[in-house]
JSON list of C-alpha atoms in Angstrom, two decimals:
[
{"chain": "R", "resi": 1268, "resn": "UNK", "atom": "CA", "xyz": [142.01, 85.93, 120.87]},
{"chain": "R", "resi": 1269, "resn": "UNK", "atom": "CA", "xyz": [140.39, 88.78, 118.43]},
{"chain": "R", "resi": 1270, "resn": "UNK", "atom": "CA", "xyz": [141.84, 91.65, 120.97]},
{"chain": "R", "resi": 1271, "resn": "UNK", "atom": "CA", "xyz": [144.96, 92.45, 123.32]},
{"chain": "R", "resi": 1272, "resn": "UNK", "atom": "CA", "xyz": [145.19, 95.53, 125.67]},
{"chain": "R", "resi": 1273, "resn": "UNK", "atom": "CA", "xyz": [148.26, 96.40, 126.75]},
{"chain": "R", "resi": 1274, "resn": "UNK", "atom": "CA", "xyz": [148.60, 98.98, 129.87]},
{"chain": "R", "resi": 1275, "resn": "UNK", "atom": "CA", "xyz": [151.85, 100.98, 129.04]},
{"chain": "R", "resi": 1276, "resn": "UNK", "atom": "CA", "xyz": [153.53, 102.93, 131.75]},
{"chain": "R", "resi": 1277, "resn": "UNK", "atom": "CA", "xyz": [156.71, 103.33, 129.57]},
{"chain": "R", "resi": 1278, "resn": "UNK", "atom": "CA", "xyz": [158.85, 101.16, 132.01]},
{"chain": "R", "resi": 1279, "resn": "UNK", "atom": "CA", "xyz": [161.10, 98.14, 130.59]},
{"chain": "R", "resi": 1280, "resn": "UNK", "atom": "CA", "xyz": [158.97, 95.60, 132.09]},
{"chain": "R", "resi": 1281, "resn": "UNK", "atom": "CA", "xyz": [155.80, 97.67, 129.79]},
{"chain": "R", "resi": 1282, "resn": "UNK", "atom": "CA", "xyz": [157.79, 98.10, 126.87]},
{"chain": "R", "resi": 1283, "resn": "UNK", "atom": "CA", "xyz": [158.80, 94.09, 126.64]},
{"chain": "R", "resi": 1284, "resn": "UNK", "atom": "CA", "xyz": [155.17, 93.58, 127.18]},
{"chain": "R", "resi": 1285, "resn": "UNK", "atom": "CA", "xyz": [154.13, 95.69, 123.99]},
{"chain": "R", "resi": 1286, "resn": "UNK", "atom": "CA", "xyz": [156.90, 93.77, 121.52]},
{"chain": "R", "resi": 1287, "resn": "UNK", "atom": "CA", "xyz": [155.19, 90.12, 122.83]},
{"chain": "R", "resi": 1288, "resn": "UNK", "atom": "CA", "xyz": [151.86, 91.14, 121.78]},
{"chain": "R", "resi": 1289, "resn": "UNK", "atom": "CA", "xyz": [153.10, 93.06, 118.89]},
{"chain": "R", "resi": 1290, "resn": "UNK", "atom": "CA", "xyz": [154.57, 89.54, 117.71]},
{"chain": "R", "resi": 1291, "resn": "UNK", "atom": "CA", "xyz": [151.30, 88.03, 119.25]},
{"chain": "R", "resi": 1292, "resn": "UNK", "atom": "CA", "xyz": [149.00, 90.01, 116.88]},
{"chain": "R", "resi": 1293, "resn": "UNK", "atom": "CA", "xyz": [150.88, 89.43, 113.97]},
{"chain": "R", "resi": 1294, "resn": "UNK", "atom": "CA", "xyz": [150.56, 85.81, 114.20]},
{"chain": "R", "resi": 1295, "resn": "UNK", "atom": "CA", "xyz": [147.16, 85.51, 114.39]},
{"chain": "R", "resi": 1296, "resn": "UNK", "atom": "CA", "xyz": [145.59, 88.28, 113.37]},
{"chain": "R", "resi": 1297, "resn": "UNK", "atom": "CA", "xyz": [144.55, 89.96, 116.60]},
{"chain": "R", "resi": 1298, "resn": "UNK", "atom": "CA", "xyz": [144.14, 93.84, 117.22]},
{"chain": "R", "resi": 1299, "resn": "UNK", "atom": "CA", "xyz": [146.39, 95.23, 119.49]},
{"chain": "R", "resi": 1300, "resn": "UNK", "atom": "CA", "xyz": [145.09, 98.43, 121.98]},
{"chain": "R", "resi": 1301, "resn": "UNK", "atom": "CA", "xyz": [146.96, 99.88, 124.45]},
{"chain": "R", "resi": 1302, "resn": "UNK", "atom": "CA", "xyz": [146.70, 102.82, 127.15]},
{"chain": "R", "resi": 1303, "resn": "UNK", "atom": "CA", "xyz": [149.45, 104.90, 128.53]},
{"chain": "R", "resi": 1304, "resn": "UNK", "atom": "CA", "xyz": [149.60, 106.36, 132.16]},
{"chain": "R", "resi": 1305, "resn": "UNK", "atom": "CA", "xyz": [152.39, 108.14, 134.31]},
{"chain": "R", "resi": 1306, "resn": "UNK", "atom": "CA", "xyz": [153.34, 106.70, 137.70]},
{"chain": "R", "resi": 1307, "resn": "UNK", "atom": "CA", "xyz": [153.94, 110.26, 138.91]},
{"chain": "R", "resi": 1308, "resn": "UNK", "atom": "CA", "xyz": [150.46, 111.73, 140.77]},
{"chain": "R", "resi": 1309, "resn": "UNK", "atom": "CA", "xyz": [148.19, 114.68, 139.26]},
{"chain": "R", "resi": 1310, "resn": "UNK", "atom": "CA", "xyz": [149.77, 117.25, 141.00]},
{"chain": "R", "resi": 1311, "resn": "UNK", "atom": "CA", "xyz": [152.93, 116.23, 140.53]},
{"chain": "R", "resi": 1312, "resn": "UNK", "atom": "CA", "xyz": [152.62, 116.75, 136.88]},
{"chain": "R", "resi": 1313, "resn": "UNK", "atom": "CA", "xyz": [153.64, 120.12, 135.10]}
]
């Protein structure tokens, strides 16, 4: 596994997601990416 991308919606669920391939990448090496997105809609946003 060279790469891991991790979809972050800031939720608990997300954020234990990011710490297992945080530990994931540091054991072998692997890049971690990751993208962050709102659950709210576009025009609900200010």
């Amino acid at each position: 596994m060279k790469r891991i991308l991790i979809l972050v919606d800031f939720s608990e669920y997300s954020e234990e997601a990011l710490k297992v391939a945080a530990q994931i990448t540091r054991k072998n090496g692997s890049i971690l990416k990751h993208s962050c997105f709102s659950h709210k809609k576009r025009d609900e946003r200010a």
